Amino acid sequence: MDIKMDIKMGIGALAKRTRCKVETIRYYEQTGLMPNPPRSSGGHRVYGDGHLKRLSFIRKARTLGFSMDNIKSLLALMEADHLSCGEVAEKAELHLKDVRQRIQALQNMEQTLSLTLADCHRGSNPECAIIDFFTQDADDD
Amino acid sequence: MDIKMDIKMGIGALAKRTRCKVETIRYYEQTGLMPNPPRSSGGHRVYGDGHLKRLSFIRKARTLGFSMDNIKSLLALMEADHLSCGEVAEKAELHLKDVRQRIQALQNMEQTLSLTLADCHRGSNPECAIIDFFTQDADDD
DNA sequence: CTATATATCTATAGTCACTAGAGATATAAG
DNA sequence: CTTATATCTCTAGTGACTATAGATATATAG
């Protein structure tokens, strides 16, 4: 009759299932991103299905680059009675903009680095592109 | 006869010319990335051309994503008697690899986010792609 | 010159998102 | 029951800054 009761697990098991360090889970609890779970008689944290879901969400959002603060408000929005996905989408869109800017910046880096490296002849040449590049100052203000 | 003597400037001027905050300059000094400069009679830091060059280098390398530790060793390499650009290039190449990986990761994010957002119909639809997306847990281990 | 405004000084604490360690207790496996 | 492993709390450290408070120095105006 217990084909699918809610799983109970310790912090280690939760950590394994979410690929999240134990310390990080406790840290999330401390900052309010995760709720205080019930405890065993000996004081160990006991987690259930809901915790697993919530932490999975948090980890997914974090690897997508959302800040903890952002995630906190996303969770709050999604927990409102009627899921107001409009507001969630708005936040996600803002974040997407930010991600795109970061890609741009990194691609600029990549260009500069790879071009500079291409011009470097590994010490055989007295005037080396890398050293030169770094040594010049861009003085325009 | 003083057509081009070495400029002397305070920390504020140096900050302006390198677009680097005053506090950051002092922080770099504290961590050993910048040397202790000479002081005025009243104890204010006095910088010259060399400091400007060094700080420009540091800022450029930082915006290229090099870590402070990395920059420290780059500077050490470049200050060796004979500029051994081979080692500098080696470090730069390693870093380039890292930059490329970060671009990849961000592009994955971008994909996921923009696809998910494209499927969201702003609350008009009861089953929203964003909410769905975040709510599913990827359980593969 | 003085009076004021601005710049700089030191030292300390805060940020974000974790990560690491010490030392004590709980639970699981043999 | 003994041991091994897991978990507990609390504190401090990371990187690269940023911010604050309160004191002193320098630049500018009159």
Short mmCIF file of C-alpha atoms (C1' of nucleotides) in Angstrom, two decimals:
data_model
loop_
_atom_site.label_atom_id
_atom_site.label_comp_id
_atom_site.label_asym_id
_atom_site.label_seq_id
_atom_site.Cartn_x
_atom_site.Cartn_y
_atom_site.Cartn_z
CA MET A 1 0.00 0.00 0.00
CA ASP A 2 3.00 2.27 0.12
CA ILE A 3 3.63 2.25 -3.59
CA LYS A 4 4.53 5.93 -3.62
CA MET A 5 4.73 7.65 -0.29
CA ASP A 6 6.83 10.74 0.01
CA ILE A 7 10.51 9.90 0.19
CA LYS A 8 12.41 10.96 3.25
CA MET A 9 16.11 11.54 3.05
CA GLY A 10 19.03 13.04 4.89
CA ILE A 11 21.03 16.00 3.70
CA GLY A 12 23.64 13.75 2.09
CA ALA A 13 21.10 12.00 -0.09
CA LEU A 14 19.55 15.29 -1.11
CA ALA A 15 23.00 16.59 -1.94
CA LYS A 16 23.72 13.60 -4.15
CA ARG A 17 20.43 13.83 -6.01
CA THR A 18 20.88 17.51 -6.74
CA ARG A 19 24.65 17.42 -7.22
CA CYS A 20 24.82 20.13 -4.62
CA LYS A 21 27.28 20.15 -1.74
CA VAL A 22 25.96 19.53 1.73
CA GLU A 23 27.43 22.80 2.95
CA THR A 24 25.70 24.65 0.17
CA ILE A 25 22.33 23.24 1.20
CA ARG A 26 22.89 24.41 4.75
CA TYR A 27 23.98 27.76 3.38
CA TYR A 28 20.78 28.05 1.35
CA GLU A 29 18.83 27.33 4.50
CA GLN A 30 20.70 30.00 6.36
CA THR A 31 19.96 32.58 3.71
CA GLY A 32 16.31 31.61 3.49
CA LEU A 33 16.46 30.15 0.00
CA MET A 34 15.58 26.76 1.45
CA PRO A 35 13.15 26.34 4.37
CA ASN A 36 14.13 24.89 7.73
CA PRO A 37 13.36 21.21 7.28
CA PRO A 38 11.99 18.99 10.04
CA ARG A 39 14.57 17.20 12.13
CA SER A 40 15.14 13.64 13.26
CA SER A 41 15.12 12.82 16.97
CA GLY A 42 18.86 13.38 16.96
CA GLY A 43 18.66 16.71 15.20
CA HIS A 44 19.51 15.66 11.67
CA ARG A 45 17.69 17.40 8.81
CA VAL A 46 15.02 15.32 7.10
CA TYR A 47 14.02 16.23 3.57
CA GLY A 48 11.09 15.21 1.39
CA ASP A 49 9.93 15.47 -2.18
CA GLY A 50 9.13 19.16 -1.98
CA HIS A 51 12.60 20.01 -0.82
CA LEU A 52 14.09 18.04 -3.67
CA LYS A 53 11.99 19.91 -6.19
CA ARG A 54 12.80 23.27 -4.70
CA LEU A 55 16.52 22.63 -4.56
CA SER A 56 16.53 21.30 -8.13
CA PHE A 57 14.92 24.53 -9.20
CA ILE A 58 17.47 26.58 -7.33
CA ARG A 59 20.40 24.70 -8.80
CA LYS A 60 19.02 24.92 -12.31
CA ALA A 61 18.45 28.63 -11.97
CA ARG A 62 21.93 29.11 -10.50
CA THR A 63 23.64 27.34 -13.37
CA LEU A 64 21.63 29.62 -15.64
CA GLY A 65 23.31 32.45 -13.82
CA PHE A 66 20.38 33.80 -11.78
CA SER A 67 21.43 35.42 -8.55
CA MET A 68 20.20 34.05 -5.26
CA ASP A 69 18.14 37.16 -4.75
CA ASN A 70 16.56 36.75 -8.13
CA ILE A 71 15.77 33.13 -7.44
CA LYS A 72 14.19 34.05 -4.16
CA SER A 73 11.74 36.35 -5.89
CA LEU A 74 11.12 33.89 -8.70
CA LEU A 75 10.19 31.28 -6.10
CA ALA A 76 7.93 33.75 -4.35
CA LEU A 77 6.17 34.62 -7.60
CA MET A 78 5.69 30.98 -8.50
CA GLU A 79 4.32 30.17 -5.09
CA ALA A 80 1.60 32.79 -5.33
CA ASP A 81 -1.89 31.29 -5.54
CA HIS A 82 -2.26 31.70 -9.27
CA LEU A 83 1.03 31.23 -11.04
CA SER A 84 1.73 34.59 -12.58
CA CYS A 85 4.16 33.50 -15.25
CA GLY A 86 4.12 36.96 -16.80
CA GLU A 87 6.24 38.37 -14.01
CA VAL A 88 8.52 35.38 -14.05
CA ALA A 89 8.98 35.82 -17.78
CA GLU A 90 9.81 39.46 -17.27
CA LYS A 91 12.59 38.64 -14.86
CA ALA A 92 13.86 35.90 -17.11
CA GLU A 93 13.92 38.29 -20.05
CA LEU A 94 15.98 40.82 -18.15
CA HIS A 95 18.35 38.07 -17.24
CA LEU A 96 18.58 36.90 -20.83
CA LYS A 97 19.69 40.39 -21.83
CA ASP A 98 22.41 40.23 -19.24
CA VAL A 99 23.56 36.81 -20.41
CA ARG A 100 23.82 38.11 -23.98
CA GLN A 101 25.95 41.02 -22.87
CA ARG A 102 28.26 38.69 -21.01
CA ILE A 103 28.63 36.53 -24.11
CA GLN A 104 29.55 39.62 -26.11
CA ALA A 105 32.17 40.66 -23.59
CA LEU A 106 33.71 37.21 -23.53
CA GLN A 107 33.77 37.03 -27.31
CA ASN A 108 35.66 40.30 -27.41
CA MET A 109 38.15 38.81 -24.99
CA GLU A 110 38.43 35.70 -27.09
CA GLN A 111 39.13 37.75 -30.24
CA THR A 112 41.77 39.88 -28.61
CA LEU A 113 43.49 36.97 -26.96
CA SER A 114 43.54 34.68 -29.94
CA LEU A 115 44.66 37.38 -32.36
CA THR A 116 47.42 38.44 -30.01
CA LEU A 117 48.53 34.87 -29.51
CA ALA A 118 48.54 34.25 -33.23
CA ASP A 119 51.05 37.09 -33.62
CA CYS A 120 53.38 35.77 -30.97
CA HIS A 121 56.32 33.74 -32.13
CA ARG A 122 57.30 32.19 -28.83
CA GLY A 123 60.42 34.08 -27.92
CA SER A 124 62.10 33.74 -31.29
CA ASN A 125 61.04 37.25 -32.13
CA PRO A 126 62.44 40.15 -30.13
CA GLU A 127 59.31 42.26 -30.40
CA CYS A 128 56.55 40.04 -29.08
CA ALA A 129 52.91 40.81 -29.69
CA ILE A 130 51.73 39.70 -26.29
CA ILE A 131 54.14 41.81 -24.35
CA ASP A 132 53.48 44.75 -26.63
CA PHE A 133 49.77 44.41 -26.34
CA PHE A 134 49.74 44.47 -22.61
CA THR A 135 52.29 47.25 -22.36
CA GLN A 136 50.44 49.80 -24.44
CA ASP A 137 48.11 52.08 -22.57
CA ALA A 138 44.83 53.13 -24.08
CA ASP A 139 44.78 56.80 -23.19
CA ASP A 140 41.53 58.25 -24.41
CA ASP A 141 39.46 60.37 -22.11
CA MET B 1 64.05 71.96 -20.81
CA ASP B 2 61.38 69.93 -19.14
CA ILE B 3 59.66 68.88 -22.32
CA LYS B 4 58.97 65.37 -21.08
CA MET B 5 59.87 64.63 -17.50
CA ASP B 6 58.11 61.85 -15.72
CA ILE B 7 54.64 62.88 -14.71
CA LYS B 8 53.78 62.80 -11.04
CA MET B 9 50.20 62.35 -9.96
CA GLY B 10 48.04 61.56 -6.99
CA ILE B 11 45.94 58.48 -6.64
CA GLY B 12 42.87 60.29 -7.95
CA ALA B 13 44.56 61.24 -11.20
CA LEU B 14 45.87 57.72 -11.64
CA ALA B 15 42.39 56.40 -11.00
CA LYS B 16 40.91 58.68 -13.65
CA ARG B 17 43.49 57.79 -16.26
CA THR B 18 43.03 54.06 -15.76
CA ARG B 19 39.27 54.19 -15.10
CA CYS B 20 40.00 52.33 -11.90
CA LYS B 21 38.53 53.24 -8.54
CA VAL B 22 40.80 54.76 -5.94
CA GLU B 23 39.90 52.04 -3.46
CA THR B 24 40.79 49.39 -5.98
CA ILE B 25 44.25 50.88 -6.47
CA ARG B 26 44.83 50.80 -2.73
CA TYR B 27 43.54 47.25 -2.69
CA TYR B 28 46.00 46.25 -5.41
CA GLU B 29 48.77 47.75 -3.34
CA GLN B 30 47.66 45.80 -0.32
CA THR B 31 47.68 42.53 -2.21
CA GLY B 32 51.07 43.24 -3.77
CA LEU B 33 49.82 43.65 -7.33
CA MET B 34 50.95 47.28 -7.25
CA PRO B 35 54.12 48.41 -5.44
CA ASN B 36 54.12 50.80 -2.50
CA PRO B 37 54.56 54.16 -4.18
CA PRO B 38 56.59 57.02 -2.72
CA ARG B 39 54.65 59.44 -0.56
CA SER B 40 54.30 63.21 -0.39
CA SER B 41 55.40 65.05 2.73
CA GLY B 42 51.86 64.70 3.98
CA GLY B 43 51.68 60.98 3.33
CA HIS B 44 49.75 61.00 0.04
CA ARG B 45 50.70 58.45 -2.57
CA VAL B 46 52.65 59.83 -5.53
CA TYR B 47 52.58 57.90 -8.78
CA GLY B 48 54.66 58.15 -11.94
CA ASP B 49 54.71 56.82 -15.45
CA GLY B 50 55.70 53.33 -14.45
CA HIS B 51 52.78 52.98 -12.11
CA LEU B 52 50.42 54.14 -14.84
CA LYS B 53 51.77 51.51 -17.21
CA ARG B 54 51.58 48.77 -14.65
CA LEU B 55 48.05 49.60 -13.60
CA SER B 56 46.92 49.85 -17.23
CA PHE B 57 48.28 46.39 -17.76
CA ILE B 58 46.50 45.08 -14.73
CA ARG B 59 43.17 46.59 -15.73
CA LYS B 60 43.47 45.32 -19.28
CA ALA B 61 44.28 41.84 -18.08
CA ARG B 62 41.41 41.95 -15.57
CA THR B 63 38.85 42.91 -18.21
CA LEU B 64 40.24 40.01 -20.23
CA GLY B 65 39.29 37.86 -17.28
CA PHE B 66 42.72 37.02 -15.90
CA SER B 67 42.75 36.42 -12.17
CA MET B 68 44.84 38.61 -9.91
CA ASP B 69 47.09 35.67 -9.19
CA ASN B 70 47.59 35.04 -12.86
CA ILE B 71 48.38 38.68 -13.47
CA LYS B 72 50.89 38.65 -10.69
CA SER B 73 52.82 35.86 -12.35
CA LEU B 74 52.47 37.41 -15.79
CA LEU B 75 54.01 40.60 -14.45
CA ALA B 76 56.79 38.63 -12.81
CA LEU B 77 57.57 36.85 -16.06
CA MET B 78 57.57 40.09 -18.00
CA GLU B 79 59.86 41.77 -15.52
CA ALA B 80 62.50 39.09 -15.79
CA ASP B 81 65.73 40.37 -17.40
CA HIS B 82 65.04 38.93 -20.81
CA LEU B 83 61.35 38.98 -21.60
CA SER B 84 60.43 35.35 -21.93
CA CYS B 85 57.25 35.71 -23.92
CA GLY B 86 56.99 31.97 -24.38
CA GLU B 87 55.84 31.47 -20.82
CA VAL B 88 53.51 34.43 -21.03
CA ALA B 89 52.00 32.97 -24.17
CA GLU B 90 51.56 29.64 -22.46
CA LYS B 91 49.59 31.20 -19.64
CA ALA B 92 47.56 33.26 -22.07
CA GLU B 93 46.73 30.16 -24.07
CA LEU B 94 45.47 28.34 -21.00
CA HIS B 95 43.35 31.31 -20.20
CA LEU B 96 41.98 31.44 -23.73
CA LYS B 97 40.81 27.88 -23.36
CA ASP B 98 38.97 28.84 -20.23
CA VAL B 99 37.36 31.84 -21.88
CA ARG B 100 36.10 29.64 -24.69
CA GLN B 101 34.56 27.24 -22.24
CA ARG B 102 32.79 30.05 -20.50
CA ILE B 103 31.41 31.29 -23.81
CA GLN B 104 30.07 27.80 -24.50
CA ALA B 105 28.36 27.61 -21.14
CA LEU B 106 26.77 31.01 -21.55
CA GLN B 107 25.57 30.16 -25.03
CA ASN B 108 23.88 27.09 -23.64
CA MET B 109 22.15 29.25 -21.09
CA GLU B 110 21.13 31.69 -23.78
CA GLN B 111 19.60 28.90 -25.84
CA THR B 112 17.67 27.43 -22.98
CA LEU B 113 16.41 30.76 -21.75
CA SER B 114 15.38 32.14 -25.10
CA LEU B 115 13.68 28.94 -26.22
CA THR B 116 11.81 28.72 -22.96
CA LEU B 117 10.76 32.33 -23.15
CA ALA B 118 9.61 31.91 -26.73
CA ASP B 119 7.22 29.19 -25.57
CA CYS B 120 5.73 31.32 -22.84
CA HIS B 121 2.53 33.11 -23.63
CA ARG B 122 2.49 35.54 -20.76
CA GLY B 123 -0.11 34.11 -18.47
CA SER B 124 -2.72 33.62 -21.17
CA ASN B 125 -1.85 29.96 -21.28
CA PRO B 126 -2.54 27.77 -18.26
CA GLU B 127 0.46 25.53 -18.90
CA CYS B 128 3.39 27.89 -19.08
CA ALA B 129 6.73 26.81 -20.46
CA ILE B 130 8.80 28.80 -17.97
CA ILE B 131 7.13 27.46 -14.90
CA ASP B 132 7.22 23.97 -16.36
CA PHE B 133 10.83 24.23 -17.25
CA PHE B 134 11.94 25.19 -13.80
CA THR B 135 9.67 22.71 -12.08
CA GLN B 136 10.98 19.60 -13.77
CA ASP B 137 13.90 17.90 -12.12
CA ALA B 138 16.65 16.35 -14.16
CA ASP B 139 17.14 13.05 -12.36
CA ASP B 140 19.90 11.20 -14.08
CA ASP B 141 22.64 9.63 -12.03
"C1'" DC C 1 46.95 85.19 4.73
"C1'" DT C 2 42.68 82.34 6.06
"C1'" DA C 3 38.61 79.74 5.27
"C1'" DT C 4 36.58 76.38 2.97
"C1'" DA C 5 36.15 72.58 -0.31
"C1'" DT C 6 37.91 68.60 -2.04
"C1'" DA C 7 41.19 64.76 -1.94
"C1'" DT C 8 43.41 61.44 0.47
"C1'" DC C 9 44.66 58.86 4.55
"C1'" DT C 10 43.97 54.38 7.62
"C1'" DA C 11 41.35 50.76 9.30
"C1'" DT C 12 37.51 47.98 9.32
"C1'" DA C 13 33.46 45.70 7.69
"C1'" DG C 14 30.38 44.27 3.99
"C1'" DT C 15 29.33 41.97 -0.60
"C1'" DC C 16 28.15 37.29 -3.19
"C1'" DA C 17 27.99 32.52 -3.35
"C1'" DC C 18 30.05 29.50 -1.60
"C1'" DT C 19 33.95 26.39 0.66
"C1'" DA C 20 36.71 24.56 4.44
"C1'" DG C 21 37.81 23.44 9.03
"C1'" DA C 22 37.36 22.06 14.07
"C1'" DG C 23 35.26 19.48 17.44
"C1'" DA C 24 31.02 17.23 19.00
"C1'" DT C 25 27.14 14.08 18.34
"C1'" DA C 26 24.01 10.71 15.56
"C1'" DT C 27 23.15 7.03 12.77
"C1'" DA C 28 24.37 2.81 9.96
"C1'" DA C 29 27.01 -1.41 9.11
"C1'" DG C 30 29.55 -5.39 10.70
"C1'" DC D 1 28.86 -3.17 20.85
"C1'" DT D 2 32.19 -1.16 18.31
"C1'" DT D 3 33.52 1.22 14.71
"C1'" DA D 4 32.91 3.97 10.48
"C1'" DT D 5 30.51 7.33 8.35
"C1'" DA D 6 27.23 11.13 8.36
"C1'" DT D 7 25.69 15.06 10.26
"C1'" DC D 8 25.64 18.74 13.62
"C1'" DT D 9 27.03 23.92 14.85
"C1'" DC D 10 30.02 27.59 14.57
"C1'" DT D 11 33.60 30.20 12.70
"C1'" DA D 12 36.65 31.79 9.27
"C1'" DG D 13 38.40 32.02 4.51
"C1'" DT D 14 37.94 32.87 -0.70
"C1'" DG D 15 38.31 36.61 -4.77
"C1'" DA D 16 37.91 41.00 -6.22
"C1'" DC D 17 36.44 44.39 -4.89
"C1'" DT D 18 33.14 48.26 -2.51
"C1'" DA D 19 31.70 51.14 1.27
"C1'" DT D 20 31.97 53.49 5.57
"C1'" DA D 21 33.84 56.43 9.42
"C1'" DG D 22 36.71 59.69 11.16
"C1'" DA D 23 41.07 62.07 10.66
"C1'" DT D 24 44.42 64.71 7.94
"C1'" DA D 25 46.37 67.00 3.57
"C1'" DT D 26 46.14 69.72 -0.36
"C1'" DA D 27 43.93 72.99 -3.70
"C1'" DT D 28 41.13 76.98 -4.55
"C1'" DA D 29 38.67 81.50 -3.50
"C1'" DG D 30 38.55 85.60 -1.46
#
